[in-house]
Amino acid sequence: MAGFFAGTPGYRTNTNTAFGEDDLRGYKQTAFFGSIDFDLIPKVLTLTGGTRHYKYDEFEHGSEYYSATSTVLNVPNGTCTHCGFGINLNKSESGFKSRANLTWHITPDILTYFTWSQGFRPGGFNRTKTNIDGSVITLEGGGADHPGGPKQFFKPSGFLSDNLVNNELGFKSEFLGHRLLFNTSIYQMDWKGVQLRCSTRCTSATRPSTSTARPTG
C-alpha cells in the first residue's frame, strides 16, 4: 500500500510478503533542570528541591501493507495490491517533574531521609490508520466473524505518558568502622494513566492509559 511518507511509496506486488511496514519512527526530547540544597542545620539537616521541564515530540510516518490471505483463501502472499494503510502520526507533550528531599544526619554515620518525587514514562502510538492530514480513522469494523458489520469501537491514535508520584522514607547507616552497612526504606507510589497492552480483533495492538495503581514496599 502506498504510504504517506514511505521510503518505497509504490504498491508491494509480487513480493511474496505476507506483512510488512515501511515506517519512520522517532522522537526528540528537550529538557532542562535545576536543583538546590539548603542546610537548615549545617551538616545535620538538609533540604533539597529541584524541578525538570521537558518537551517530548514523537512521530510515526509511513505505511503498513499485507496480503489478503487472512480474508481471501488460496491467494499467495504478496498478491494483494491494495491491502494496507498509510500512517501519519505526530504527538507532543510537555510539563514539569519535580523532586524534594529532607535528609537528617543523626550522626556522621547514620542518616534518615524522606523523598517526594515525580516521574513519567513517555507515551506512544497504537496501530492506527490515518488520513493524509493525520486525522485518525478510529472506528473498527465488525471483525472476521462479521465482515462488513457495523463499526464497533473507537481505537485511539496513541496513548499519553503515565505519571507517578513516589513517597519514600529511608534509613542508611554504617557500623564497625564502616565494615557493616545497614540500609532500609519504605515507599508508596501513586501511579496514574498506567499503560496496559491489550488486543482488539485480529492482532491489532492497543495501549490504553486509563488505569491506576499504588505499589508499596
Short mmCIF file of C-alpha atoms in Angstrom, two decimals:
data_model
loop_
_atom_site.label_atom_id
_atom_site.label_comp_id
_atom_site.label_asym_id
_atom_site.label_seq_id
_atom_site.Cartn_x
_atom_site.Cartn_y
_atom_site.Cartn_z
CA MET A 1 0.00 0.00 0.00
CA ALA A 2 1.30 3.41 -0.85
CA GLY A 3 2.35 5.22 2.30
CA PHE A 4 2.10 8.89 3.10
CA PHE A 5 5.81 9.21 3.86
CA ALA A 6 7.01 5.75 2.82
CA GLY A 7 10.56 5.27 1.59
CA THR A 8 9.19 2.96 -1.13
CA PRO A 9 5.81 4.51 -1.98
CA GLY A 10 4.71 2.02 -4.65
CA TYR A 11 2.42 -0.97 -4.21
CA ARG A 12 4.01 -4.14 -2.85
CA THR A 13 3.18 -6.53 -5.66
CA ASN A 14 4.61 -9.99 -6.30
CA THR A 15 6.91 -9.72 -3.29
CA ASN A 16 5.76 -12.92 -1.60
CA THR A 17 5.48 -10.88 1.61
CA ALA A 18 2.61 -11.56 3.99
CA PHE A 19 3.11 -8.47 6.13
CA GLY A 20 5.41 -5.50 6.28
CA GLU A 21 5.84 -1.89 7.33
CA ASP A 22 7.75 0.95 5.77
CA ASP A 23 7.85 3.32 8.71
CA LEU A 24 10.00 6.06 10.06
CA ARG A 25 9.63 6.40 13.84
CA GLY A 26 11.44 8.77 16.11
CA TYR A 27 11.33 11.25 18.94
CA LYS A 28 13.09 14.33 20.24
CA GLN A 29 13.15 15.37 23.86
CA THR A 30 14.38 18.74 25.08
CA ALA A 31 14.77 19.28 28.81
CA PHE A 32 16.41 21.50 31.39
CA PHE A 33 16.58 21.08 35.14
CA GLY A 34 17.81 22.72 38.31
CA SER A 35 18.34 21.67 41.91
CA ILE A 36 19.33 23.43 45.11
CA ASP A 37 20.42 22.25 48.57
CA PHE A 38 19.76 24.31 51.70
CA ASP A 39 21.24 23.43 55.10
CA LEU A 40 18.56 24.05 57.71
CA ILE A 41 21.12 22.94 60.29
CA PRO A 42 24.63 22.82 58.82
CA LYS A 43 25.89 19.24 58.30
CA VAL A 44 22.81 17.90 60.11
CA LEU A 45 19.54 18.76 58.36
CA THR A 46 19.48 19.43 54.60
CA LEU A 47 16.52 20.31 52.37
CA THR A 48 16.85 19.65 48.63
CA GLY A 49 14.47 20.79 45.92
CA GLY A 50 14.58 20.56 42.16
CA THR A 51 12.49 20.50 39.01
CA ARG A 52 12.84 19.46 35.38
CA HIS A 53 11.00 20.84 32.37
CA TYR A 54 10.64 18.64 29.30
CA LYS A 55 9.17 18.77 25.82
CA TYR A 56 8.71 15.44 24.08
CA ASP A 57 7.93 15.24 20.34
CA GLU A 58 7.24 11.87 18.72
CA PHE A 59 6.27 10.83 15.19
CA GLU A 60 5.49 7.80 13.05
CA HIS A 61 5.24 8.18 9.26
CA GLY A 62 4.91 5.54 6.57
CA SER A 63 2.64 2.64 5.73
CA GLU A 64 1.61 -0.88 6.65
CA TYR A 65 0.91 -3.48 3.97
CA TYR A 66 -0.15 -7.11 3.94
CA SER A 67 -1.51 -9.85 1.70
CA ALA A 68 -5.15 -10.84 1.53
CA THR A 69 -4.67 -14.42 2.71
CA SER A 70 -6.31 -13.76 6.05
CA THR A 71 -9.64 -12.98 4.38
CA VAL A 72 -9.35 -14.49 0.88
CA LEU A 73 -8.42 -18.17 0.62
CA ASN A 74 -5.89 -19.60 -1.82
CA VAL A 75 -4.28 -16.26 -2.65
CA PRO A 76 -0.45 -16.29 -2.48
CA ASN A 77 1.22 -13.88 -0.11
CA GLY A 78 2.02 -10.52 -1.61
CA THR A 79 -0.52 -10.64 -4.41
CA CYS A 80 -2.88 -8.06 -2.91
CA THR A 81 -2.16 -4.65 -4.40
CA HIS A 82 -4.30 -2.55 -2.12
CA CYS A 83 -4.21 -4.17 1.32
CA GLY A 84 -2.79 -1.78 3.88
CA PHE A 85 -2.99 1.78 5.05
CA GLY A 86 -0.94 4.92 5.42
CA ILE A 87 0.34 6.27 8.72
CA ASN A 88 0.91 9.93 9.60
CA LEU A 89 1.05 10.28 13.39
CA ASN A 90 2.50 13.12 15.44
CA LYS A 91 2.25 13.97 19.12
CA SER A 92 3.85 16.31 21.62
CA GLU A 93 3.87 16.55 25.41
CA SER A 94 5.48 18.96 27.82
CA GLY A 95 5.50 19.71 31.51
CA PHE A 96 7.43 19.80 34.77
CA LYS A 97 8.54 16.95 37.03
CA SER A 98 9.89 17.84 40.46
CA ARG A 99 11.62 16.35 43.48
CA ALA A 100 12.07 17.29 47.15
CA ASN A 101 14.21 15.61 49.80
CA LEU A 102 14.84 16.14 53.51
CA THR A 103 17.94 14.47 54.96
CA TRP A 104 18.74 14.23 58.67
CA HIS A 105 22.28 13.21 59.67
CA ILE A 106 21.63 11.78 63.13
CA THR A 107 25.35 11.07 63.46
CA PRO A 108 28.14 11.22 60.85
CA ASP A 109 27.46 7.52 60.10
CA ILE A 110 23.66 7.39 60.44
CA LEU A 111 21.08 9.30 58.46
CA THR A 112 17.39 9.15 57.68
CA TYR A 113 15.60 10.81 54.80
CA PHE A 114 12.23 11.48 53.20
CA THR A 115 11.87 11.89 49.44
CA TRP A 116 8.92 13.07 47.37
CA SER A 117 9.44 12.76 43.62
CA GLN A 118 7.54 12.74 40.34
CA GLY A 119 8.22 10.69 37.23
CA PHE A 120 6.72 9.74 33.88
CA ARG A 121 7.09 7.27 31.03
CA PRO A 122 6.62 8.68 27.51
CA GLY A 123 3.54 7.68 25.53
CA GLY A 124 3.40 6.33 22.00
CA PHE A 125 1.18 5.26 19.13
CA ASN A 126 -1.21 2.40 18.52
CA ARG A 127 -1.50 0.59 15.19
CA THR A 128 -3.77 3.22 13.72
CA LYS A 129 -4.93 4.11 10.23
CA THR A 130 -4.77 7.78 9.34
CA ASN A 131 -5.70 10.10 6.52
CA ILE A 132 -3.01 12.11 4.76
CA ASP A 133 -3.67 15.10 7.02
CA GLY A 134 -3.03 12.97 10.11
CA SER A 135 -6.66 12.64 11.17
CA VAL A 136 -7.24 9.21 12.63
CA ILE A 137 -9.61 6.57 11.27
CA THR A 138 -10.73 5.38 14.69
CA LEU A 139 -13.73 3.15 14.04
CA GLU A 140 -13.02 -0.56 13.75
CA GLY A 141 -15.18 -2.94 11.73
CA GLY A 142 -17.22 -5.93 12.81
CA GLY A 143 -14.34 -8.42 12.84
CA ALA A 144 -13.55 -11.58 10.91
CA ASP A 145 -16.71 -13.31 12.12
CA HIS A 146 -18.90 -10.41 10.93
CA PRO A 147 -17.16 -8.93 7.87
CA GLY A 148 -18.73 -5.70 6.77
CA GLY A 149 -20.62 -5.48 10.05
CA PRO A 150 -21.29 -2.30 11.96
CA LYS A 151 -18.46 -0.28 13.40
CA GLN A 152 -17.96 -1.35 16.98
CA PHE A 153 -15.49 0.72 18.93
CA PHE A 154 -13.04 3.58 18.82
CA LYS A 155 -9.30 2.95 18.85
CA PRO A 156 -7.26 6.00 19.89
CA SER A 157 -4.30 7.04 17.79
CA GLY A 158 -1.99 6.59 20.75
CA PHE A 159 -1.55 6.93 24.46
CA LEU A 160 -0.21 9.69 26.69
CA SER A 161 2.60 9.30 29.17
CA ASP A 162 1.81 7.75 32.52
CA ASN A 163 2.65 9.65 35.70
CA LEU A 164 3.98 8.57 39.07
CA VAL A 165 4.39 10.24 42.47
CA ASN A 166 6.73 8.48 44.89
CA ASN A 167 6.92 8.96 48.66
CA GLU A 168 9.88 7.25 50.31
CA LEU A 169 11.20 7.12 53.88
CA GLY A 170 14.65 5.65 54.30
CA PHE A 171 17.45 4.90 56.75
CA LYS A 172 21.17 4.48 55.96
CA SER A 173 23.93 3.58 58.39
CA GLU A 174 27.49 2.30 58.77
CA PHE A 175 28.93 0.47 61.78
CA LEU A 176 32.16 -1.21 62.93
CA GLY A 177 34.45 1.28 61.27
CA HIS A 178 32.45 1.29 58.02
CA ARG A 179 32.70 -2.51 57.71
CA LEU A 180 28.98 -3.10 58.32
CA LEU A 181 26.26 -1.30 56.34
CA PHE A 182 22.54 -1.37 57.04
CA ASN A 183 20.11 0.41 54.71
CA THR A 184 16.34 0.16 54.51
CA SER A 185 13.41 2.11 53.11
CA ILE A 186 9.65 2.05 52.70
CA TYR A 187 7.80 3.61 49.80
CA GLN A 188 4.41 4.24 48.27
CA MET A 189 3.89 5.12 44.62
CA ASP A 190 0.73 6.63 43.16
CA TRP A 191 0.76 5.62 39.51
CA LYS A 192 -1.79 7.14 37.12
CA GLY A 193 -2.52 6.53 33.46
CA VAL A 194 -0.77 3.15 33.52
CA GLN A 195 -0.04 1.86 30.02
CA LEU A 196 -1.60 -1.57 29.51
CA ARG A 197 -1.21 -3.61 26.35
CA CYS A 198 -4.36 -5.25 25.04
CA SER A 199 -5.56 -6.59 21.70
CA THR A 200 -8.61 -5.73 19.66
CA ARG A 201 -9.99 -8.02 16.97
CA CYS A 202 -7.39 -9.96 14.98
CA THR A 203 -3.95 -8.77 16.14
CA SER A 204 -4.46 -5.03 16.42
CA ALA A 205 -2.47 -3.91 19.44
CA THR A 206 -3.77 -1.04 21.52
CA ARG A 207 -2.37 0.58 24.66
CA PRO A 208 -4.98 2.45 26.70
CA SER A 209 -3.68 4.62 29.51
CA THR A 210 -6.53 4.85 31.97
CA SER A 211 -5.59 2.55 34.86
CA THR A 212 -4.25 3.49 38.27
CA ALA A 213 -2.03 1.56 40.67
CA ARG A 214 -0.45 2.01 44.12
CA PRO A 215 2.71 -0.07 44.55
CA THR A 216 4.16 -0.21 48.06
CA GLY A 217 7.16 -1.88 49.60
#
